Amino acid sequence: GAVVSQHPSWVICKSGTSVKIECRSLDFQATTMFWYRQFPKQSLMLMATSNEGSKATYEQGVEKDKFLINHASLTLSTLTVTSAHPEDSSFYICSAREDGGGKETQYFGPGTRLLVL
Amino acid sequence: DAKTTQPPSMDCAEGRAANLPCNHSTISGNEYVYWYRQIHSQGPQYIIHGLKNNETNEMASLIITEDRKSSTLILPHATLRDTAVYYCIVRDSGGSNYKLTFGKGTLLTVNP
């Protein structure tokens, strides 16, 4: 159980275009999901916390108008990288925290590799 | 949130136990210790977590010292597939809005 999926697994796009990444909790409900970014040879950096039905909370230094997050249901959150540029090329990983009393574990998706040309 | 200190790398022979240490001397009483691992080019995988007592599951054991200032993750019989970066994380005690902050972790290399 506790599977999180991401789509697409990798994407290549031209500079200036927008890219949407989906994150789904397949067998559990998740009121709260998280989006991370990881550059080569670095650790994961939290970008934002996504709450179902409300606005996302962004970490310091993350542009909310560039990285649009929508958490429209208890099993789906999307991250849209708007007007992508080469410096946005990275490994984007989502995680979902399982709802339910006493469940404190976050489960991570397999990641989406974005390459902006 | 409490910070953690882990050695940057460790080696282990296949079939032997891998003991990965983590220091978290500033941990507070209601903060959990979590362990995740990340195999190359994949998302992190949850391993185990604990508060005060030692914990064991099908993947590993977690030993937390009595003063809670350090812990050890034990993989009882390491295999080549256990080669990964292991992250020890003290959960940000932000109530229902806690978040996990990743450090640099320990690169465990299991050798044949």
PDB file of C-alpha atoms in Angstrom:
ATOM      1  CA  GLY A   1       0.000   0.000   0.000  1.00  0.00           C
ATOM      2  CA  ALA A   2       0.841   3.730   0.218  1.00  0.00           C
ATOM      3  CA  VAL A   3       1.794   4.233  -3.406  1.00  0.00           C
ATOM      4  CA  VAL A   4       2.353   7.655  -4.921  1.00  0.00           C
ATOM      5  CA  SER A   5       2.603   8.086  -8.667  1.00  0.00           C
ATOM      6  CA  GLN A   6       3.850  10.935 -10.805  1.00  0.00           C
ATOM      7  CA  HIS A   7       3.243  11.736 -14.431  1.00  0.00           C
ATOM      8  CA  PRO A   8       5.124  12.221 -16.601  1.00  0.00           C
ATOM      9  CA  SER A   9       8.303  10.500 -15.466  1.00  0.00           C
ATOM     10  CA  TRP A  10      10.359  12.731 -17.708  1.00  0.00           C
ATOM     11  CA  VAL A  11       9.709  15.673 -19.974  1.00  0.00           C
ATOM     12  CA  ILE A  12      11.709  17.777 -22.385  1.00  0.00           C
ATOM     13  CA  CYS A  13      10.364  21.167 -23.356  1.00  0.00           C
ATOM     14  CA  LYS A  14      11.406  24.359 -25.058  1.00  0.00           C
ATOM     15  CA  SER A  15      12.270  27.468 -23.099  1.00  0.00           C
ATOM     16  CA  GLY A  16       9.201  29.614 -22.466  1.00  0.00           C
ATOM     17  CA  THR A  17       6.660  26.814 -22.424  1.00  0.00           C
ATOM     18  CA  SER A  18       4.732  25.550 -19.402  1.00  0.00           C
ATOM     19  CA  VAL A  19       4.883  22.051 -18.030  1.00  0.00           C
ATOM     20  CA  LYS A  20       2.374  20.333 -15.750  1.00  0.00           C
ATOM     21  CA  ILE A  21       3.350  17.482 -13.445  1.00  0.00           C
ATOM     22  CA  GLU A  22       0.737  15.338 -11.731  1.00  0.00           C
ATOM     23  CA  CYS A  23       1.074  13.640  -8.370  1.00  0.00           C
ATOM     24  CA  ARG A  24      -1.451  11.022  -7.265  1.00  0.00           C
ATOM     25  CA  SER A  25      -1.886   8.994  -4.115  1.00  0.00           C
ATOM     26  CA  LEU A  26      -3.150   5.695  -5.491  1.00  0.00           C
ATOM     27  CA  ASP A  27      -4.452   3.848  -2.449  1.00  0.00           C
ATOM     28  CA  PHE A  28      -4.925   6.471   0.210  1.00  0.00           C
ATOM     29  CA  GLN A  29      -6.270   9.945   0.687  1.00  0.00           C
ATOM     30  CA  ALA A  30      -3.907  12.817   1.214  1.00  0.00           C
ATOM     31  CA  THR A  31      -5.095  16.185   2.370  1.00  0.00           C
ATOM     32  CA  THR A  32      -1.492  17.352   2.346  1.00  0.00           C
ATOM     33  CA  MET A  33       1.043  16.838  -0.406  1.00  0.00           C
ATOM     34  CA  PHE A  34       4.522  18.266  -0.817  1.00  0.00           C
ATOM     35  CA  TRP A  35       6.634  19.264  -3.796  1.00  0.00           C
ATOM     36  CA  TYR A  36      10.421  18.959  -3.757  1.00  0.00           C
ATOM     37  CA  ARG A  37      13.144  19.753  -6.243  1.00  0.00           C
ATOM     38  CA  GLN A  38      16.515  18.059  -6.479  1.00  0.00           C
ATOM     39  CA  PHE A  39      19.490  19.254  -8.508  1.00  0.00           C
ATOM     40  CA  PRO A  40      22.317  16.863  -9.448  1.00  0.00           C
ATOM     41  CA  LYS A  41      24.424  15.714  -6.505  1.00  0.00           C
ATOM     42  CA  GLN A  42      22.293  17.705  -4.081  1.00  0.00           C
ATOM     43  CA  SER A  43      19.662  16.818  -1.538  1.00  0.00           C
ATOM     44  CA  LEU A  44      15.929  17.346  -1.866  1.00  0.00           C
ATOM     45  CA  MET A  45      14.717  20.895  -1.317  1.00  0.00           C
ATOM     46  CA  LEU A  46      11.133  21.471  -0.259  1.00  0.00           C
ATOM     47  CA  MET A  47       9.389  23.891  -2.596  1.00  0.00           C
ATOM     48  CA  ALA A  48       5.866  24.023  -1.248  1.00  0.00           C
ATOM     49  CA  THR A  49       3.196  22.356   0.835  1.00  0.00           C
ATOM     50  CA  SER A  50      -0.059  21.678  -0.965  1.00  0.00           C
ATOM     51  CA  ASN A  51      -3.330  21.423   0.946  1.00  0.00           C
ATOM     52  CA  GLU A  52      -6.519  20.158  -0.629  1.00  0.00           C
ATOM     53  CA  GLY A  53      -8.988  22.937  -1.231  1.00  0.00           C
ATOM     54  CA  SER A  54      -6.707  25.778  -0.179  1.00  0.00           C
ATOM     55  CA  LYS A  55      -3.712  27.709  -1.402  1.00  0.00           C
ATOM     56  CA  ALA A  56      -0.291  26.174  -1.263  1.00  0.00           C
ATOM     57  CA  THR A  57       2.341  27.358   1.169  1.00  0.00           C
ATOM     58  CA  TYR A  58       5.632  28.126  -0.529  1.00  0.00           C
ATOM     59  CA  GLU A  59       9.092  27.959   0.988  1.00  0.00           C
ATOM     60  CA  GLN A  60      11.207  31.052   1.086  1.00  0.00           C
ATOM     61  CA  GLY A  61      12.731  31.861  -2.263  1.00  0.00           C
ATOM     62  CA  VAL A  62      10.263  29.825  -4.324  1.00  0.00           C
ATOM     63  CA  GLU A  63       8.250  31.935  -6.774  1.00  0.00           C
ATOM     64  CA  LYS A  64       4.581  31.094  -6.373  1.00  0.00           C
ATOM     65  CA  ASP A  65       3.674  32.659  -9.722  1.00  0.00           C
ATOM     66  CA  LYS A  66       6.197  30.502 -11.507  1.00  0.00           C
ATOM     67  CA  PHE A  67       5.422  27.221  -9.763  1.00  0.00           C
ATOM     68  CA  LEU A  68       1.645  26.923  -9.698  1.00  0.00           C
ATOM     69  CA  ILE A  69       0.234  24.266  -7.423  1.00  0.00           C
ATOM     70  CA  ASN A  70      -3.309  22.960  -7.497  1.00  0.00           C
ATOM     71  CA  HIS A  71      -4.614  20.363  -5.043  1.00  0.00           C
ATOM     72  CA  ALA A  72      -8.145  19.856  -6.282  1.00  0.00           C
ATOM     73  CA  SER A  73      -8.895  16.491  -4.739  1.00  0.00           C
ATOM     74  CA  LEU A  74      -7.722  14.260  -1.920  1.00  0.00           C
ATOM     75  CA  THR A  75      -5.682  12.155  -4.323  1.00  0.00           C
ATOM     76  CA  LEU A  76      -4.304  14.623  -6.844  1.00  0.00           C
ATOM     77  CA  SER A  77      -1.942  17.577  -6.750  1.00  0.00           C
ATOM     78  CA  THR A  78      -0.424  19.254  -9.791  1.00  0.00           C
ATOM     79  CA  LEU A  79       2.658  21.405 -10.206  1.00  0.00           C
ATOM     80  CA  THR A  80       2.855  23.662 -13.243  1.00  0.00           C
ATOM     81  CA  VAL A  81       6.193  25.184 -14.121  1.00  0.00           C
ATOM     82  CA  THR A  82       5.240  28.291 -16.065  1.00  0.00           C
ATOM     83  CA  SER A  83       7.487  29.843 -18.697  1.00  0.00           C
ATOM     84  CA  ALA A  84      10.160  27.275 -18.036  1.00  0.00           C
ATOM     85  CA  HIS A  85      13.806  28.172 -18.536  1.00  0.00           C
ATOM     86  CA  PRO A  86      16.935  26.012 -18.605  1.00  0.00           C
ATOM     87  CA  GLU A  87      17.657  26.782 -14.950  1.00  0.00           C
ATOM     88  CA  ASP A  88      14.350  25.099 -14.058  1.00  0.00           C
ATOM     89  CA  SER A  89      15.741  21.803 -15.325  1.00  0.00           C
ATOM     90  CA  SER A  90      15.693  19.515 -12.322  1.00  0.00           C
ATOM     91  CA  PHE A  91      14.238  16.403 -10.710  1.00  0.00           C
ATOM     92  CA  TYR A  92      10.818  17.214  -9.251  1.00  0.00           C
ATOM     93  CA  ILE A  93       9.478  14.880  -6.574  1.00  0.00           C
ATOM     94  CA  CYS A  94       6.152  14.930  -4.800  1.00  0.00           C
ATOM     95  CA  SER A  95       5.139  13.287  -1.565  1.00  0.00           C
ATOM     96  CA  ALA A  96       1.818  12.665   0.104  1.00  0.00           C
ATOM     97  CA  ARG A  97       0.961  12.327   3.757  1.00  0.00           C
ATOM     98  CA  GLU A  98      -1.654   9.724   4.473  1.00  0.00           C
ATOM     99  CA  ASP A  99      -4.786  11.005   6.206  1.00  0.00           C
ATOM    100  CA  GLY A 100      -6.127   9.309   9.274  1.00  0.00           C
ATOM    101  CA  GLY A 101      -5.499   9.572  12.960  1.00  0.00           C
ATOM    102  CA  GLY A 102      -1.973   8.681  13.974  1.00  0.00           C
ATOM    103  CA  LYS A 103      -0.613   8.272  10.465  1.00  0.00           C
ATOM    104  CA  GLU A 104       2.425  10.504  10.226  1.00  0.00           C
ATOM    105  CA  THR A 105       4.311   9.077   7.292  1.00  0.00           C
ATOM    106  CA  GLN A 106       4.991  10.767   3.984  1.00  0.00           C
ATOM    107  CA  TYR A 107       5.299   8.634   0.887  1.00  0.00           C
ATOM    108  CA  PHE A 108       7.186   9.827  -2.137  1.00  0.00           C
ATOM    109  CA  GLY A 109       6.546   9.552  -5.822  1.00  0.00           C
ATOM    110  CA  PRO A 110       9.153   8.293  -8.300  1.00  0.00           C
ATOM    111  CA  GLY A 111       9.983  11.806  -9.489  1.00  0.00           C
ATOM    112  CA  THR A 112       9.746  13.712 -12.768  1.00  0.00           C
ATOM    113  CA  ARG A 113      12.859  14.724 -14.603  1.00  0.00           C
ATOM    114  CA  LEU A 114      12.448  18.022 -16.433  1.00  0.00           C
ATOM    115  CA  LEU A 115      14.849  19.225 -19.100  1.00  0.00           C
ATOM    116  CA  VAL A 116      14.281  22.682 -20.531  1.00  0.00           C
ATOM    117  CA  LEU A 117      16.123  23.403 -23.762  1.00  0.00           C
TER     118      LEU A 117
ATOM    119  CA  ASP B   1      13.552  22.010  13.816  1.00  0.00           C
ATOM    120  CA  ALA B   2      16.339  19.821  15.044  1.00  0.00           C
ATOM    121  CA  LYS B   3      19.229  19.205  12.670  1.00  0.00           C
ATOM    122  CA  THR B   4      20.910  15.901  12.035  1.00  0.00           C
ATOM    123  CA  THR B   5      24.514  14.911  11.393  1.00  0.00           C
ATOM    124  CA  GLN B   6      25.384  11.846   9.354  1.00  0.00           C
ATOM    125  CA  PRO B   7      28.659  10.573   7.932  1.00  0.00           C
ATOM    126  CA  PRO B   8      28.837  11.358   4.205  1.00  0.00           C
ATOM    127  CA  SER B   9      29.605   7.803   3.183  1.00  0.00           C
ATOM    128  CA  MET B  10      29.923   4.241   4.447  1.00  0.00           C
ATOM    129  CA  ASP B  11      30.787   0.874   3.000  1.00  0.00           C
ATOM    130  CA  CYS B  12      29.366  -2.487   3.913  1.00  0.00           C
ATOM    131  CA  ALA B  13      29.980  -6.031   2.723  1.00  0.00           C
ATOM    132  CA  GLU B  14      27.075  -7.861   1.175  1.00  0.00           C
ATOM    133  CA  GLY B  15      25.335 -10.085   3.715  1.00  0.00           C
ATOM    134  CA  ARG B  16      26.669  -8.190   6.698  1.00  0.00           C
ATOM    135  CA  ALA B  17      24.731  -5.799   8.890  1.00  0.00           C
ATOM    136  CA  ALA B  18      24.884  -2.132   7.955  1.00  0.00           C
ATOM    137  CA  ASN B  19      24.768   0.259  10.892  1.00  0.00           C
ATOM    138  CA  LEU B  20      24.105   3.849   9.920  1.00  0.00           C
ATOM    139  CA  PRO B  21      24.534   6.452  12.679  1.00  0.00           C
ATOM    140  CA  CYS B  22      22.761   9.759  13.069  1.00  0.00           C
ATOM    141  CA  ASN B  23      23.261  12.511  15.613  1.00  0.00           C
ATOM    142  CA  HIS B  24      20.363  14.769  16.549  1.00  0.00           C
ATOM    143  CA  SER B  25      21.488  16.367  19.789  1.00  0.00           C
ATOM    144  CA  THR B  26      18.960  19.228  19.651  1.00  0.00           C
ATOM    145  CA  ILE B  27      15.898  17.040  19.210  1.00  0.00           C
ATOM    146  CA  SER B  28      12.916  18.015  21.316  1.00  0.00           C
ATOM    147  CA  GLY B  29      10.622  15.699  23.199  1.00  0.00           C
ATOM    148  CA  ASN B  30       7.831  15.525  20.647  1.00  0.00           C
ATOM    149  CA  GLU B  31       9.946  15.202  17.513  1.00  0.00           C
ATOM    150  CA  TYR B  32      10.127  11.929  15.635  1.00  0.00           C
ATOM    151  CA  VAL B  33      13.177  10.457  13.910  1.00  0.00           C
ATOM    152  CA  TYR B  34      12.522   9.320  10.346  1.00  0.00           C
ATOM    153  CA  TRP B  35      14.706   7.354   7.974  1.00  0.00           C
ATOM    154  CA  TYR B  36      14.329   7.393   4.211  1.00  0.00           C
ATOM    155  CA  ARG B  37      16.586   6.181   1.459  1.00  0.00           C
ATOM    156  CA  GLN B  38      17.004   7.261  -2.128  1.00  0.00           C
ATOM    157  CA  ILE B  39      18.295   4.913  -4.742  1.00  0.00           C
ATOM    158  CA  HIS B  40      19.861   6.701  -7.679  1.00  0.00           C
ATOM    159  CA  SER B  41      17.359   8.620  -9.841  1.00  0.00           C
ATOM    160  CA  GLN B  42      14.349   7.515  -7.809  1.00  0.00           C
ATOM    161  CA  GLY B  43      12.104   9.136  -5.234  1.00  0.00           C
ATOM    162  CA  PRO B  44      12.887   8.588  -1.548  1.00  0.00           C
ATOM    163  CA  GLN B  45      11.603   5.400   0.037  1.00  0.00           C
ATOM    164  CA  TYR B  46      10.266   5.375   3.579  1.00  0.00           C
ATOM    165  CA  ILE B  47      12.123   2.959   5.853  1.00  0.00           C
ATOM    166  CA  ILE B  48      11.128   3.467   9.462  1.00  0.00           C
ATOM    167  CA  HIS B  49      10.437   6.067  12.120  1.00  0.00           C
ATOM    168  CA  GLY B  50      10.368   6.265  15.900  1.00  0.00           C
ATOM    169  CA  LEU B  51       9.909   8.557  18.865  1.00  0.00           C
ATOM    170  CA  LYS B  52      11.503   6.993  21.931  1.00  0.00           C
ATOM    171  CA  ASN B  53      11.359   3.225  21.673  1.00  0.00           C
ATOM    172  CA  ASN B  54      13.343   1.054  19.340  1.00  0.00           C
ATOM    173  CA  GLU B  55      11.423   0.044  16.245  1.00  0.00           C
ATOM    174  CA  THR B  56      11.671  -2.851  13.825  1.00  0.00           C
ATOM    175  CA  ASN B  57       9.949  -3.646  10.570  1.00  0.00           C
ATOM    176  CA  GLU B  58      10.580  -5.850   7.581  1.00  0.00           C
ATOM    177  CA  MET B  59      13.208  -3.495   6.214  1.00  0.00           C
ATOM    178  CA  ALA B  60      15.248  -2.367   9.190  1.00  0.00           C
ATOM    179  CA  SER B  61      15.613  -1.687  12.881  1.00  0.00           C
ATOM    180  CA  LEU B  62      15.855   1.722  14.490  1.00  0.00           C
ATOM    181  CA  ILE B  63      17.743   2.089  17.731  1.00  0.00           C
ATOM    182  CA  ILE B  64      17.266   5.396  19.558  1.00  0.00           C
ATOM    183  CA  THR B  65      19.485   6.208  22.540  1.00  0.00           C
ATOM    184  CA  GLU B  66      17.834   6.838  25.866  1.00  0.00           C
ATOM    185  CA  ASP B  67      18.639  10.560  25.740  1.00  0.00           C
ATOM    186  CA  ARG B  68      17.317  10.623  22.135  1.00  0.00           C
ATOM    187  CA  LYS B  69      20.374  12.539  20.958  1.00  0.00           C
ATOM    188  CA  SER B  70      21.364   9.910  18.455  1.00  0.00           C
ATOM    189  CA  SER B  71      20.031   6.910  16.609  1.00  0.00           C
ATOM    190  CA  THR B  72      21.226   4.035  14.463  1.00  0.00           C
ATOM    191  CA  LEU B  73      19.523   2.463  11.490  1.00  0.00           C
ATOM    192  CA  ILE B  74      20.354  -1.203  11.122  1.00  0.00           C
ATOM    193  CA  LEU B  75      19.965  -3.158   7.900  1.00  0.00           C
ATOM    194  CA  PRO B  76      20.473  -6.689   9.216  1.00  0.00           C
ATOM    195  CA  HIS B  77      21.654  -8.356   6.011  1.00  0.00           C
ATOM    196  CA  ALA B  78      22.689  -5.785   3.441  1.00  0.00           C
ATOM    197  CA  THR B  79      22.327  -6.617  -0.250  1.00  0.00           C
ATOM    198  CA  LEU B  80      23.635  -4.842  -3.329  1.00  0.00           C
ATOM    199  CA  ARG B  81      20.190  -3.329  -3.813  1.00  0.00           C
ATOM    200  CA  ASP B  82      20.551  -1.509  -0.496  1.00  0.00           C
ATOM    201  CA  THR B  83      23.162   0.775  -2.042  1.00  0.00           C
ATOM    202  CA  ALA B  84      21.562   4.223  -1.688  1.00  0.00           C
ATOM    203  CA  VAL B  85      21.691   7.558   0.091  1.00  0.00           C
ATOM    204  CA  TYR B  86      20.144   7.198   3.535  1.00  0.00           C
ATOM    205  CA  TYR B  87      18.555  10.228   5.136  1.00  0.00           C
ATOM    206  CA  CYS B  88      17.981  10.645   8.846  1.00  0.00           C
ATOM    207  CA  ILE B  89      15.366  13.341   9.425  1.00  0.00           C
ATOM    208  CA  VAL B  90      13.940  14.831  12.550  1.00  0.00           C
ATOM    209  CA  ARG B  91      10.381  15.728  11.782  1.00  0.00           C
ATOM    210  CA  ASP B  92       9.615  19.383  12.018  1.00  0.00           C
ATOM    211  CA  SER B  93       7.144  19.499  14.874  1.00  0.00           C
ATOM    212  CA  GLY B  94       4.773  21.891  13.157  1.00  0.00           C
ATOM    213  CA  GLY B  95       1.601  20.312  14.455  1.00  0.00           C
ATOM    214  CA  SER B  96      -0.557  18.969  11.642  1.00  0.00           C
ATOM    215  CA  ASN B  97       1.515  20.898   9.126  1.00  0.00           C
ATOM    216  CA  TYR B  98       4.833  19.233   9.789  1.00  0.00           C
ATOM    217  CA  LYS B  99       7.310  18.905   6.962  1.00  0.00           C
ATOM    218  CA  LEU B 100      10.427  16.852   6.334  1.00  0.00           C
ATOM    219  CA  THR B 101      13.696  18.674   5.740  1.00  0.00           C
ATOM    220  CA  PHE B 102      16.364  16.614   4.014  1.00  0.00           C
ATOM    221  CA  GLY B 103      20.062  16.923   4.809  1.00  0.00           C
ATOM    222  CA  LYS B 104      22.882  15.445   2.778  1.00  0.00           C
ATOM    223  CA  GLY B 105      22.478  11.914   4.077  1.00  0.00           C
ATOM    224  CA  THR B 106      24.888   8.980   4.043  1.00  0.00           C
ATOM    225  CA  LEU B 107      25.815   7.222   0.834  1.00  0.00           C
ATOM    226  CA  LEU B 108      25.879   3.542   1.728  1.00  0.00           C
ATOM    227  CA  THR B 109      27.723   1.370  -0.735  1.00  0.00           C
ATOM    228  CA  VAL B 110      27.218  -2.353  -0.367  1.00  0.00           C
ATOM    229  CA  ASN B 111      30.117  -4.259  -1.873  1.00  0.00           C
ATOM    230  CA  PRO B 112      30.005  -7.840  -3.173  1.00  0.00           C
TER     231      PRO B 112
END
